[in-house]
Amino acid sequence: MLRPLAAALLVVALAACDPAGSAAVGSGEVPAPAASAAPSGLTDDAQADEGEEPGDAEADDAGEAESAGALEVAFLDVGQGDATLVRTEEATLLVDTGRHDRSDLPGLLDEREVTAIDVVAVTHPHADHLGQFATVLEGLDVDEVWFSPADHDTLTFERALDALEAADVAYAEPSAGEVYDVGDVVVEVLGPDDAADPSDLHDSGLVLRARAGAASVLFTGDVEEATERRLVDGPHAAWLDADLYQVGHHGSATSTSPELLAAVDPEVAVASYGLGNAYHHPHAEVVERLEAAGVALYGTGAHGTVTARHDADGWSVATERDGEVRPGEQEDEQEDGDDA
Amino acid sequence: MTAEAEEPAVVDRVVDDARGVALAVLLVGEGEREVVVPASTLGDLAEPGRRLRVDVDAAGGLGAARADVAADAAAAARGEERRARRDRLADRRPSSRRR
């Protein structure tokens, strides 16, 4: 299902490791930690599929792991912003919609032959996450939209509302503890929680874990350390565990605290940022922290679009170009503004 | 700053750079061009959602900025309207995917 990209691909088969402490879903209930670790290999890790229904866990785990198709997560290179496509055989989700001052997202989706999207989830209404929402809604067959509860006083946000009202889409503002079924993808909502401040667009952002079969990916948007602390200490902390982690807040030092990283325990992390951005994302301490934890780190600024795929053979990662994630990415090669 | 040079702007977000310096990201004009400036140059105006009148020079730098009090007041009223619009959206076709 991994489609060839325009540029040469670097495919890296990732060494499997033990994603201990996997989580379960179901009716807002938090399961006990897994009793034992899988011997090796994500595809052999039935823990990642703990039961949807109490009592049926083992049977469901085995069936789901065997029957589930591939999960493909493409962290699209949209400069200093976020847009991530999650696809399985049965579901297509788009998490965030790129920057307001670019028009690259429709083309990137078209290259991947995306014509319909089950759910567009916008983690929060800043213009580097919501930017091309209206264009996506107008150009593609979107079934449902998820927003955070935050309001924002920008034209970008008002244009998004205009597009929502003009479209025939379902609408929800998910909150912590809720679970959604999107085809064969289960989406667990970790944030915003009851303590979130709706006037703080980062704090009240959507935090989502998507699971398909034995594979999982976590999106924390731009939430920062105080919010991460609530996630780690909160009733749904077990849902943080994920194989694949989109590095919070474009790799800013405000996020990906040691406590959150320990709870997520990812094998692969991808930071979405633009080369030579004004904020010097990703920040050095975050890069060092991820590398010290043995996480395979990729970045859209260094690698272009990064596509992680999980199938019966485990995870593999394809990148648009070769590269290396460096703190404050290559300031000597900064581009002139449109990624900043 | 001359009135002719002023443009409407809004503070989209405030973020820290690698050195911990707070940067304000302004969306300027109807096309919402992005201008990034040290938040300290805006003082108390560096607040997400704050409406401003700004003078951006040819190099993209911020020459001057002041609060747009009238726009702030109008924006507050529009905030309630936006909330109502979103409530109607959820009523119109709520999610059927939630368990």
XYZ file of C-alpha atoms in Angstrom:
439
model
C 0.000 0.000 0.000
C 3.047 2.216 0.337
C 2.994 4.298 -2.787
C 6.187 5.346 -4.501
C 7.109 8.918 -3.741
C 8.359 11.313 -6.341
C 11.860 11.408 -4.983
C 14.087 8.521 -4.087
C 13.016 6.723 -0.991
C 15.078 5.672 1.892
C 13.503 2.648 3.462
C 14.659 1.634 6.845
C 13.525 -1.553 8.406
C 13.343 -0.842 12.067
C 14.619 -3.235 14.617
C 11.699 -4.475 16.593
C 11.626 -3.928 20.283
C 9.299 -4.489 23.116
C 6.599 -1.837 23.489
C 6.002 -2.700 27.098
C 3.092 -1.258 28.984
C 0.640 -1.222 26.136
C -2.820 0.149 26.582
C -6.320 -1.009 26.037
C -9.512 0.715 25.082
C -13.097 0.376 25.846
C -15.767 2.419 27.552
C -13.342 4.824 29.120
C -11.920 2.118 31.327
C -8.217 2.024 31.988
C -6.805 -1.485 32.058
C -4.113 -2.821 34.290
C -0.674 -2.825 32.729
C 0.098 -5.865 30.626
C 1.217 -8.772 32.736
C 4.034 -9.851 30.487
C 6.032 -8.491 27.643
C 5.872 -9.867 24.152
C 9.079 -11.651 23.245
C 10.003 -9.427 20.343
C 8.602 -7.693 17.343
C 5.605 -5.453 17.095
C 3.703 -7.799 14.884
C 4.020 -10.458 17.523
C 2.951 -8.098 20.263
C -0.577 -9.039 21.146
C -0.407 -6.623 24.098
C -0.960 -3.712 21.816
C -4.408 -5.059 21.079
C -5.748 -5.600 24.508
C -9.434 -6.331 24.592
C -12.121 -3.928 23.546
C -14.528 -5.704 25.825
C -13.692 -7.004 29.266
C -13.387 -10.754 29.227
C -12.834 -11.037 25.493
C -9.415 -9.507 25.500
C -7.294 -12.448 24.466
C -9.622 -13.667 21.741
C -9.993 -10.165 20.342
C -6.277 -9.552 20.486
C -5.421 -12.578 18.432
C -8.150 -12.008 15.899
C -7.444 -8.341 15.443
C -3.699 -8.776 15.111
C -4.103 -11.423 12.451
C -6.869 -9.828 10.461
C -5.847 -6.188 10.563
C -4.321 -4.700 7.452
C -1.484 -2.261 7.226
C -1.435 1.106 8.949
C 0.293 3.860 7.024
C 1.064 7.218 8.604
C 2.436 9.923 6.326
C 3.850 13.010 8.039
C 3.496 15.372 5.110
C 6.168 17.970 4.478
C 4.159 21.167 4.751
C 6.945 23.365 6.068
C 6.650 24.749 9.578
C 3.282 23.184 10.275
C 1.479 19.893 10.717
C -0.511 17.667 8.372
C -0.474 13.918 8.876
C -2.362 11.331 6.881
C -3.390 8.103 8.613
C -4.614 5.331 6.334
C -5.692 1.744 6.530
C -7.644 -0.351 4.100
C -10.873 0.876 5.682
C -10.119 4.351 6.965
C -8.520 7.651 6.081
C -7.888 10.334 8.686
C -6.110 13.651 8.345
C -4.669 15.173 11.511
C -4.122 18.914 10.988
C -4.180 20.754 7.712
C -0.901 22.570 7.182
C -0.102 26.249 7.082
C -2.343 29.147 6.142
C 0.287 30.777 3.910
C 0.960 27.751 1.732
C -1.193 25.816 -0.692
C 0.685 22.520 -0.761
C -1.683 20.197 1.064
C -4.209 19.478 -1.712
C -1.371 18.489 -4.043
C 0.226 16.259 -1.444
C -3.097 14.506 -0.869
C -3.693 14.202 -4.596
C -0.280 12.575 -5.061
C -1.458 9.942 -2.624
C -4.748 9.516 -4.465
C -6.764 10.747 -1.514
C -10.224 11.773 -2.673
C -12.229 11.052 0.474
C -11.404 11.468 4.137
C -13.396 9.911 6.946
C -12.221 12.335 9.629
C -10.295 15.590 9.522
C -9.072 16.344 13.047
C -7.577 19.752 13.758
C -5.668 19.644 17.019
C -6.048 23.389 17.615
C -6.868 26.505 15.597
C -3.416 28.067 15.167
C -2.691 28.893 11.564
C 0.105 26.329 11.216
C -2.330 23.515 12.024
C -5.622 24.782 10.624
C -4.134 26.617 7.649
C -5.589 24.806 4.629
C -8.661 23.353 6.308
C -11.102 25.266 4.127
C -9.356 24.148 0.942
C -9.395 20.519 2.050
C -13.056 20.675 2.959
C -13.973 22.297 -0.320
C -11.919 19.966 -2.487
C -12.364 16.545 -0.946
C -15.200 14.357 0.212
C -14.912 14.755 3.986
C -17.344 12.916 6.228
C -16.549 14.311 9.663
C -14.565 17.091 11.318
C -13.129 17.228 14.828
C -12.049 20.492 16.429
C -10.752 21.337 19.862
C -13.109 23.528 21.913
C -10.845 26.570 21.578
C -11.950 29.698 19.786
C -9.559 31.890 17.858
C -9.885 35.385 16.519
C -8.231 35.024 13.137
C -9.499 35.110 9.590
C -8.078 31.627 9.108
C -10.386 30.310 11.813
C -13.410 32.220 10.560
C -12.803 30.893 7.053
C -12.694 27.405 8.531
C -16.069 27.949 10.168
C -17.465 29.273 6.892
C -16.281 26.130 5.122
C -17.736 23.921 7.838
C -21.138 25.550 7.552
C -21.109 25.210 3.787
C -20.211 21.523 3.861
C -22.316 18.505 4.675
C -20.096 17.115 7.389
C -20.568 15.724 10.848
C -18.912 17.723 13.610
C -17.569 16.858 17.036
C -15.356 18.332 19.726
C -13.883 15.190 21.270
C -12.776 15.200 24.892
C -10.657 13.003 27.119
C -11.927 9.501 27.715
C -13.939 9.227 24.526
C -13.323 6.472 21.995
C -14.245 6.679 18.311
C -14.406 4.007 15.640
C -13.243 5.125 12.212
C -13.431 2.046 10.031
C -10.835 -0.323 11.420
C -9.045 2.480 13.262
C -9.784 3.063 16.932
C -9.156 6.609 18.104
C -8.788 7.213 21.822
C -9.027 10.793 23.040
C -6.635 11.849 25.804
C -7.197 15.565 25.591
C -8.567 18.055 26.202
C -9.473 17.013 29.743
C -11.765 18.780 32.191
C -8.881 20.866 33.529
C -7.945 22.274 30.127
C -8.189 26.037 29.688
C -10.187 26.743 26.505
C -8.519 30.143 26.197
C -5.131 28.419 25.938
C -5.099 26.963 22.451
C -2.249 24.574 23.171
C -3.535 23.346 26.520
C -7.010 22.679 25.134
C -5.764 20.951 21.990
C -6.804 17.510 20.848
C -4.558 14.656 21.973
C -5.335 11.488 20.053
C -4.046 7.961 19.837
C -4.980 6.028 16.703
C -4.705 2.257 16.704
C -5.097 -0.290 13.959
C -4.310 -3.885 14.684
C -1.075 -4.015 16.635
C 0.065 -0.554 15.576
C -0.464 2.781 17.286
C 0.390 6.414 16.733
C 0.103 9.326 19.172
C -0.629 12.936 18.282
C -0.220 15.542 21.008
C -0.452 18.640 18.830
C 1.273 21.553 20.542
C 0.428 20.698 24.144
C 3.155 21.760 26.522
C 4.731 20.411 29.656
C 1.953 21.256 32.119
C -0.605 19.524 29.913
C 1.733 16.588 29.395
C 1.977 16.237 33.152
C -1.813 15.949 33.396
C -1.787 13.353 30.627
C 0.841 11.270 32.412
C -0.943 11.537 35.760
C -4.441 11.285 34.339
C -6.935 8.432 34.205
C -6.162 7.620 30.580
C -2.387 7.572 30.883
C -2.240 4.013 29.567
C -3.414 5.329 26.215
C -0.189 7.306 25.841
C 1.759 4.177 24.973
C 2.415 4.221 21.229
C 4.838 2.787 18.698
C 4.913 5.975 16.681
C 4.962 9.488 18.163
C 4.568 12.804 16.423
C 7.017 14.928 18.370
C 4.983 17.504 20.279
C 4.956 21.172 19.228
C 7.292 20.667 16.261
C 10.088 19.554 18.587
C 9.915 22.562 20.893
C 11.511 22.339 24.324
C 8.100 23.251 25.725
C 7.016 19.686 25.037
C 8.119 16.030 24.981
C 9.039 16.111 28.648
C 10.982 13.129 30.012
C 7.847 11.954 31.805
C 5.745 12.021 28.652
C 8.432 10.308 26.627
C 8.687 7.540 29.200
C 4.925 7.040 29.086
C 4.772 6.969 25.294
C 7.869 4.806 24.916
C 7.873 5.064 21.114
C 10.048 3.193 18.648
C 9.802 5.912 16.050
C 9.279 9.668 16.419
C 8.658 12.192 13.676
C 8.924 15.949 14.127
C 6.986 18.135 11.711
C 8.897 21.363 11.113
C 10.233 23.536 8.346
C 13.894 23.823 7.561
C 15.396 26.989 8.985
C 12.262 27.970 10.886
C 12.285 31.099 13.032
C 11.786 29.122 16.236
C 14.804 26.857 15.693
C 12.636 23.771 15.960
C 13.455 21.085 16.819
C 15.173 22.196 19.985
C 18.407 20.533 21.059
C 17.179 19.098 24.343
C 14.288 17.325 22.657
C 16.486 15.821 19.956
C 18.983 14.698 22.588
C 16.237 13.271 24.785
C 14.756 11.212 21.977
C 18.140 9.962 20.826
C 19.151 9.060 24.389
C 15.953 7.023 24.669
C 16.911 5.034 21.576
C 14.022 6.373 19.510
C 14.447 6.416 15.726
C 13.996 10.128 14.983
C 12.840 11.590 11.700
C 11.817 15.098 10.734
C 9.999 16.602 7.789
C 12.543 19.427 7.671
C 15.388 16.963 7.254
C 13.684 14.113 5.407
C 10.740 15.667 3.585
C 7.561 13.655 3.903
C 8.081 10.732 6.266
C 5.893 7.666 5.803
C 5.794 5.043 8.532
C 4.065 1.805 7.741
C 3.138 -1.130 9.906
C 2.214 -4.495 8.468
C 2.819 -8.155 9.183
C 6.566 -7.579 9.045
C 6.495 -4.762 11.610
C 7.352 -1.118 11.046
C 9.229 0.374 8.149
C 9.882 4.034 7.404
C 10.217 5.653 3.989
C 11.520 9.182 3.578
C 11.379 11.542 0.665
C 15.071 12.310 0.974
C 18.054 11.325 3.044
C 18.885 13.519 5.983
C 19.520 13.875 9.656
C 17.459 15.700 12.238
C 19.616 18.409 13.762
C 18.681 20.899 16.458
C 17.700 24.299 15.127
C 17.840 22.626 11.754
C 20.704 23.821 9.564
C 20.567 27.515 10.231
C 23.253 28.077 7.607
C 20.892 26.734 4.970
C 17.812 28.622 5.959
C 15.214 29.201 3.375
C 13.801 32.619 2.859
C 10.723 32.803 4.893
C 7.903 30.628 3.706
C 8.781 27.882 6.136
C 9.515 30.177 9.001
C 3.517 55.218 12.069
C 1.165 56.815 9.618
C -2.440 55.796 9.341
C -1.890 54.977 5.692
C 0.841 52.477 6.564
C -1.188 50.656 9.181
C -2.633 47.258 8.564
C -4.861 45.098 10.731
C -3.139 42.184 12.425
C -3.867 39.586 15.032
C -1.531 37.714 17.346
C -1.873 34.080 16.291
C 0.473 32.545 18.837
C 3.425 33.187 21.117
C 6.188 30.594 21.147
C 9.679 30.207 22.553
C 12.680 29.845 20.318
C 15.631 27.593 21.116
C 17.095 30.166 23.481
C 13.840 30.600 25.338
C 13.106 33.955 23.745
C 9.368 34.481 23.333
C 8.331 35.189 19.757
C 4.973 36.582 18.727
C 3.542 35.340 15.457
C 1.358 37.976 13.837
C -1.052 37.335 10.990
C -1.136 40.598 9.095
C -3.694 41.911 6.640
C -6.549 40.167 4.881
C -4.193 37.619 3.351
C -2.765 36.967 6.778
C 0.916 37.287 6.009
C 2.979 35.968 8.867
C 5.334 38.277 10.697
C 7.401 36.925 13.578
C 8.777 39.403 16.112
C 10.189 39.177 19.634
C 7.199 39.244 21.937
C 8.936 41.889 24.018
C 8.531 44.393 21.196
C 4.774 44.127 21.642
C 4.786 44.318 25.429
C 1.320 43.650 26.829
C -0.049 43.308 23.312
C 1.688 39.956 22.841
C -1.415 38.023 23.702
C -2.907 35.422 21.348
C -6.066 36.722 19.723
C -5.202 40.381 20.344
C -6.186 42.692 17.491
C -3.558 45.227 16.439
C -2.839 47.934 13.918
C 0.706 47.444 12.665
C 3.196 49.031 10.318
C 5.286 46.399 8.587
C 8.297 47.687 6.659
C 9.412 46.488 3.256
C 11.822 44.012 4.819
C 9.027 42.383 6.767
C 10.014 43.949 10.056
C 7.571 45.467 12.477
C 7.899 49.226 12.516
C 5.191 49.931 15.064
C 2.133 48.367 16.607
C -0.754 49.525 18.702
C -3.859 47.956 20.085
C -6.943 48.154 17.937
C -9.449 48.681 20.698
C -12.442 48.888 18.408
C -11.487 45.686 16.671
C -10.920 43.961 20.016
C -14.424 44.863 21.119
C -15.937 43.699 17.865
C -13.922 40.516 18.032
C -15.260 39.736 21.488
C -18.792 39.909 20.138
C -17.846 37.742 17.208
C -16.456 35.157 19.630
C -19.948 34.479 20.957
C -21.253 34.249 17.428
C -18.557 31.712 16.525
C -19.465 29.591 19.534
C -23.088 29.581 18.450
C -22.116 28.587 14.927
C -20.155 25.627 16.244
C -22.998 24.515 18.464
C -25.313 24.533 15.455
C -22.823 22.443 13.485
C -22.799 19.739 16.135
C -26.603 19.774 16.251
C -26.890 19.598 12.489
C -24.959 16.386 12.092
C -23.343 14.991 15.218
C -20.696 12.330 15.077
C -21.942 8.779 14.757
C -18.502 7.311 15.342
C -18.343 7.841 19.087
C -18.829 4.712 21.132
